[in-house]
Each structure stands twice: as C-alpha cells, then as structure tokens.
PDB file of C-alpha atoms in Angstrom:
ATOM      1  CA  MET A  56      11.191  12.292   3.813  1.00 51.00           C
ATOM      2  CA  THR A  57      10.532  12.208   7.546  1.00 60.00           C
ATOM      3  CA  GLY A  58       7.876  14.878   7.084  1.00 68.00           C
ATOM      4  CA  ALA A  59       5.698  12.374   5.239  1.00 68.00           C
ATOM      5  CA  LEU A  60       5.683  10.066   8.261  1.00 74.00           C
ATOM      6  CA  SER A  61       4.880  12.803  10.757  1.00 80.00           C
ATOM      7  CA  PHE A  62       1.642  12.669  12.704  1.00 83.00           C
ATOM      8  CA  PRO A  63       0.201  15.924  11.270  1.00 84.00           C
ATOM      9  CA  HIS A  64       0.844  14.759   7.698  1.00 82.00           C
ATOM     10  CA  ILE A  65      -0.783  11.378   8.308  1.00 86.00           C
ATOM     11  CA  LEU A  66      -3.737  12.968  10.122  1.00 89.00           C
ATOM     12  CA  GLY A  67      -4.208  15.438   7.270  1.00 86.00           C
ATOM     13  CA  GLY A  68      -4.011  12.569   4.804  1.00 87.00           C
ATOM     14  CA  PHE A  69      -6.743  10.621   6.585  1.00 90.00           C
ATOM     15  CA  THR A  70      -8.882  13.752   6.778  1.00 90.00           C
ATOM     16  CA  ALA A  71      -8.498  14.399   3.056  1.00 89.00           C
ATOM     17  CA  ARG A  72      -9.219  10.781   2.151  1.00 92.00           C
ATOM     18  CA  LEU A  73     -12.300  10.566   4.365  1.00 92.00           C
ATOM     19  CA  HIS A  74     -13.532  13.819   2.838  1.00 90.00           C
ATOM     20  CA  TYR A  75     -13.029  12.400  -0.657  1.00 90.00           C
ATOM     21  CA  LEU A  76     -14.725   9.078   0.136  1.00 93.00           C
ATOM     22  CA  PHE A  77     -17.691  10.246   2.201  1.00 93.00           C
ATOM     23  CA  ILE A  78     -18.380  13.917   1.375  1.00 90.00           C
ATOM     24  CA  ALA A  79     -16.985  15.086  -1.971  1.00 86.00           C
ATOM     25  CA  ASP A  80     -18.829  14.807  -5.274  1.00 85.00           C
ATOM     26  CA  GLY A  81     -22.195  14.005  -3.725  1.00 86.00           C
ATOM     27  CA  ARG A  82     -21.022  10.973  -1.808  1.00 90.00           C
ATOM     28  CA  PHE A  83     -22.381  12.586   1.365  1.00 91.00           C
ATOM     29  CA  ILE A  84     -25.760  11.249   0.208  1.00 92.00           C
ATOM     30  CA  GLY A  85     -24.248   7.779   0.101  1.00 91.00           C
ATOM     31  CA  ALA A  86     -22.758   8.328   3.557  1.00 93.00           C
ATOM     32  CA  ILE A  87     -26.249   9.080   4.844  1.00 92.00           C
ATOM     33  CA  ALA A  88     -27.440   5.819   3.263  1.00 90.00           C
ATOM     34  CA  LEU A  89     -24.547   3.965   4.903  1.00 91.00           C
ATOM     35  CA  PHE A  90     -25.504   5.437   8.265  1.00 90.00           C
ATOM     36  CA  ALA A  91     -29.184   4.582   7.800  1.00 88.00           C
ATOM     37  CA  GLY A  92     -28.662   1.029   6.562  1.00 87.00           C
ATOM     38  CA  PHE A  93     -25.416  -0.120   8.147  1.00 85.00           C
ATOM     39  CA  ARG A  94     -27.189  -3.232   9.457  1.00 84.00           C
ATOM     40  CA  MET A  95     -27.508  -4.487   5.891  1.00 83.00           C
ATOM     41  CA  LEU A  96     -23.704  -4.720   5.711  1.00 85.00           C
ATOM     42  CA  ARG A  97     -23.287  -7.600   8.110  1.00 87.00           C
ATOM     43  CA  GLY A  98     -21.676 -10.869   7.224  1.00 88.00           C
ATOM     44  CA  LYS A  99     -18.293 -12.237   6.380  1.00 91.00           C
ATOM     45  CA  ASP A 100     -18.310 -10.963   2.791  1.00 91.00           C
ATOM     46  CA  TRP A 101     -18.844  -7.349   3.866  1.00 90.00           C
ATOM     47  CA  GLN A 102     -16.220  -7.685   6.607  1.00 92.00           C
ATOM     48  CA  ILE A 103     -13.645  -8.830   4.068  1.00 94.00           C
ATOM     49  CA  ALA A 104     -14.602  -6.019   1.673  1.00 93.00           C
ATOM     50  CA  ALA A 105     -14.340  -3.460   4.481  1.00 93.00           C
ATOM     51  CA  LEU A 106     -10.947  -4.797   5.545  1.00 95.00           C
ATOM     52  CA  VAL A 107      -9.643  -4.571   1.979  1.00 95.00           C
ATOM     53  CA  ALA A 108     -10.942  -1.003   1.637  1.00 95.00           C
ATOM     54  CA  VAL A 109      -9.548   0.107   5.003  1.00 95.00           C
ATOM     55  CA  ALA A 110      -6.184  -1.546   4.261  1.00 95.00           C
ATOM     56  CA  GLN A 111      -5.970   0.294   0.931  1.00 94.00           C
ATOM     57  CA  VAL A 112      -6.747   3.643   2.575  1.00 93.00           C
ATOM     58  CA  VAL A 113      -4.267   3.066   5.415  1.00 93.00           C
ATOM     59  CA  VAL A 114      -1.441   1.912   3.146  1.00 92.00           C
ATOM     60  CA  VAL A 115      -1.751   4.770   0.649  1.00 90.00           C
ATOM     61  CA  THR A 116      -2.157   7.327   3.437  1.00 88.00           C
ATOM     62  CA  VAL A 117       0.718   6.211   5.642  1.00 88.00           C
ATOM     63  CA  PHE A 118       3.189   5.073   2.981  1.00 84.00           C
ATOM     64  CA  GLY A 119       2.138   7.185   0.007  1.00 76.00           C
ATOM     65  CA  TYR A 120       3.734  10.609   0.104  1.00 69.00           C
ATOM     66  CA  ALA A 121       1.438  12.225  -2.445  1.00 74.00           C
ATOM     67  CA  MET A 122      -2.174  12.948  -1.526  1.00 77.00           C
ATOM     68  CA  LEU A 123      -3.582  11.855  -4.870  1.00 83.00           C
ATOM     69  CA  GLU A 124      -7.215  10.858  -5.106  1.00 85.00           C
ATOM     70  CA  ARG A 125      -6.474   8.285  -7.778  1.00 88.00           C
ATOM     71  CA  TYR A 126      -4.911   6.055  -5.114  1.00 90.00           C
ATOM     72  CA  LEU A 127      -8.431   5.505  -3.782  1.00 91.00           C
ATOM     73  CA  ILE A 128      -9.851   4.141  -7.037  1.00 93.00           C
ATOM     74  CA  PRO A 129      -9.723   0.506  -5.769  1.00 93.00           C
ATOM     75  CA  VAL A 130     -11.894   1.538  -2.804  1.00 95.00           C
ATOM     76  CA  LEU A 131     -14.651   3.221  -4.832  1.00 94.00           C
ATOM     77  CA  PRO A 132     -16.352   0.035  -6.184  1.00 95.00           C
ATOM     78  CA  ILE A 133     -16.524  -1.372  -2.651  1.00 95.00           C
ATOM     79  CA  LEU A 134     -17.917   1.929  -1.370  1.00 94.00           C
ATOM     80  CA  TYR A 135     -20.541   2.190  -4.123  1.00 93.00           C
ATOM     81  CA  ALA A 136     -21.628  -1.432  -3.603  1.00 93.00           C
ATOM     82  CA  ALA A 137     -21.951  -0.793   0.137  1.00 93.00           C
ATOM     83  CA  ILE A 138     -23.973   2.361  -0.532  1.00 92.00           C
ATOM     84  CA  ALA A 139     -26.318   0.479  -2.867  1.00 90.00           C
ATOM     85  CA  ALA A 140     -26.756  -2.373  -0.371  1.00 90.00           C
ATOM     86  CA  ALA A 141     -27.293  -0.032   2.576  1.00 90.00           C
ATOM     87  CA  ALA A 142     -29.804   2.051   0.629  1.00 89.00           C
ATOM     88  CA  SER A 143     -31.966  -1.031   0.193  1.00 87.00           C
ATOM     89  CA  VAL A 144     -33.577  -0.164   3.549  1.00 86.00           C
ATOM     90  CA  TYR A 145     -35.074   2.929   1.911  1.00 87.00           C
ATOM     91  CA  PRO A 146     -38.494   2.780   0.285  1.00 89.00           C
ATOM     92  CA  THR A 147     -38.173   2.381  -3.477  1.00 88.00           C
ATOM     93  CA  SER A 148     -39.048   5.994  -4.257  1.00 87.00           C
ATOM     94  CA  TRP A 149     -36.456   7.314  -1.769  1.00 89.00           C
ATOM     95  CA  ARG A 150     -33.849   4.969  -3.176  1.00 87.00           C
ATOM     96  CA  TRP A 151     -34.396   6.260  -6.729  1.00 90.00           C
ATOM     97  CA  VAL A 152     -34.332   9.874  -5.572  1.00 91.00           C
ATOM     98  CA  SER A 153     -31.202   9.466  -3.449  1.00 89.00           C
ATOM     99  CA  HIS A 154     -29.290   7.584  -6.151  1.00 88.00           C
ATOM    100  CA  ALA A 155     -30.364  10.009  -8.882  1.00 92.00           C
ATOM    101  CA  THR A 156     -29.416  12.992  -6.720  1.00 93.00           C
ATOM    102  CA  MET A 157     -26.034  11.475  -5.912  1.00 89.00           C
ATOM    103  CA  LEU A 158     -25.423  10.776  -9.599  1.00 90.00           C
ATOM    104  CA  GLY A 159     -26.539  14.292 -10.560  1.00 93.00           C
ATOM    105  CA  ILE A 160     -24.207  15.945  -8.046  1.00 90.00           C
ATOM    106  CA  PHE A 161     -21.386  13.660  -9.155  1.00 87.00           C
ATOM    107  CA  VAL A 162     -21.799  14.711 -12.805  1.00 91.00           C
ATOM    108  CA  ALA A 163     -22.274  18.387 -11.866  1.00 90.00           C
ATOM    109  CA  ALA A 164     -18.998  18.243  -9.923  1.00 84.00           C
ATOM    110  CA  TRP A 165     -17.190  17.596 -13.212  1.00 86.00           C
ATOM    111  CA  PHE A 166     -18.113  21.106 -14.342  1.00 88.00           C
ATOM    112  CA  TRP A 167     -18.513  23.065 -11.087  1.00 83.00           C
ATOM    113  CA  ASN A 168     -15.613  23.803  -8.770  1.00 76.00           C
ATOM    114  CA  PRO A 169     -16.074  23.434  -5.021  1.00 70.00           C
ATOM    115  CA  PRO A 170     -16.422  26.578  -2.894  1.00 71.00           C
ATOM    116  CA  TYR A 171     -12.844  26.183  -1.641  1.00 64.00           C
ATOM    117  CA  PRO A 172     -10.027  26.932  -4.129  1.00 61.00           C
ATOM    118  CA  PHE A 173      -8.562  23.418  -4.555  1.00 61.00           C
ATOM    119  CA  SER A 174      -9.387  19.867  -3.562  1.00 58.00           C
ATOM    120  CA  LEU A 175      -8.875  19.219   0.119  1.00 57.00           C
ATOM    121  CA  GLY A 176      -6.026  16.746  -0.377  1.00 53.00           C
ATOM    122  CA  LYS A 177      -3.727  19.074  -2.310  1.00 50.00           C
TER     123      LYS A 177
END
C-alpha cells in the first residue's frame, strides 16, 4: 500500500491524467484552444470550476490506487466547457474546423488504437 503513496507513483499518475485530459483522443486540439484563449476564462465562475476540476484530479491521483480514466469523468464537462469558451477567440470558420476535427478524432479513437500498446495510465 505504501507504493501507491510513493513519489514516482504519484508523478506517473499525474502524467497519465494530464495526458488523458489534454492530449489523448483529440483533446490536444482543445488544449491548443485553451492556450490561445485562456484570457476568456477569467472570473470567479471559471476559478471555482478550475478549483473543482483540479481538486478532483489531485484527490483521485493521490488517494486513488488505480489509474482508471473513468475517475476523471467529472472533470470532462468542465474541460469541454472551458475549451468551447476559450475557442470563442477563434474566427467562426476556425472554430467550426477545430471542433469538428476534435470530434472526428474523438470518434476515430473509438475504433483505432494508439501507436503505443496500451493507454498511458495502465
């Protein structure tokens, strides 16, 4: 049980969770939108949403032994709302293309395995 609370295990857990949230399944396109439009995410409402999302990730990473992606399901609606709000800085045509591409990669990932043998968290 002490292995789950070791620094390498926790660091690997954060790495796997950040990969799942910001890179896997086409969400890297959303991460680019977050980087481009992070100024749109100012205000008390977005701070509270970010704190809830970060708290969820920290709690399931530090105290959850298993590296299961389903523990991040409560974070995904906050992430997708932030991506949509941040992408509002794009011109309309770019916004449609980026969202459609992200959706297309997300659906394609249901049928196509990644180039590495298993998901990063397992």
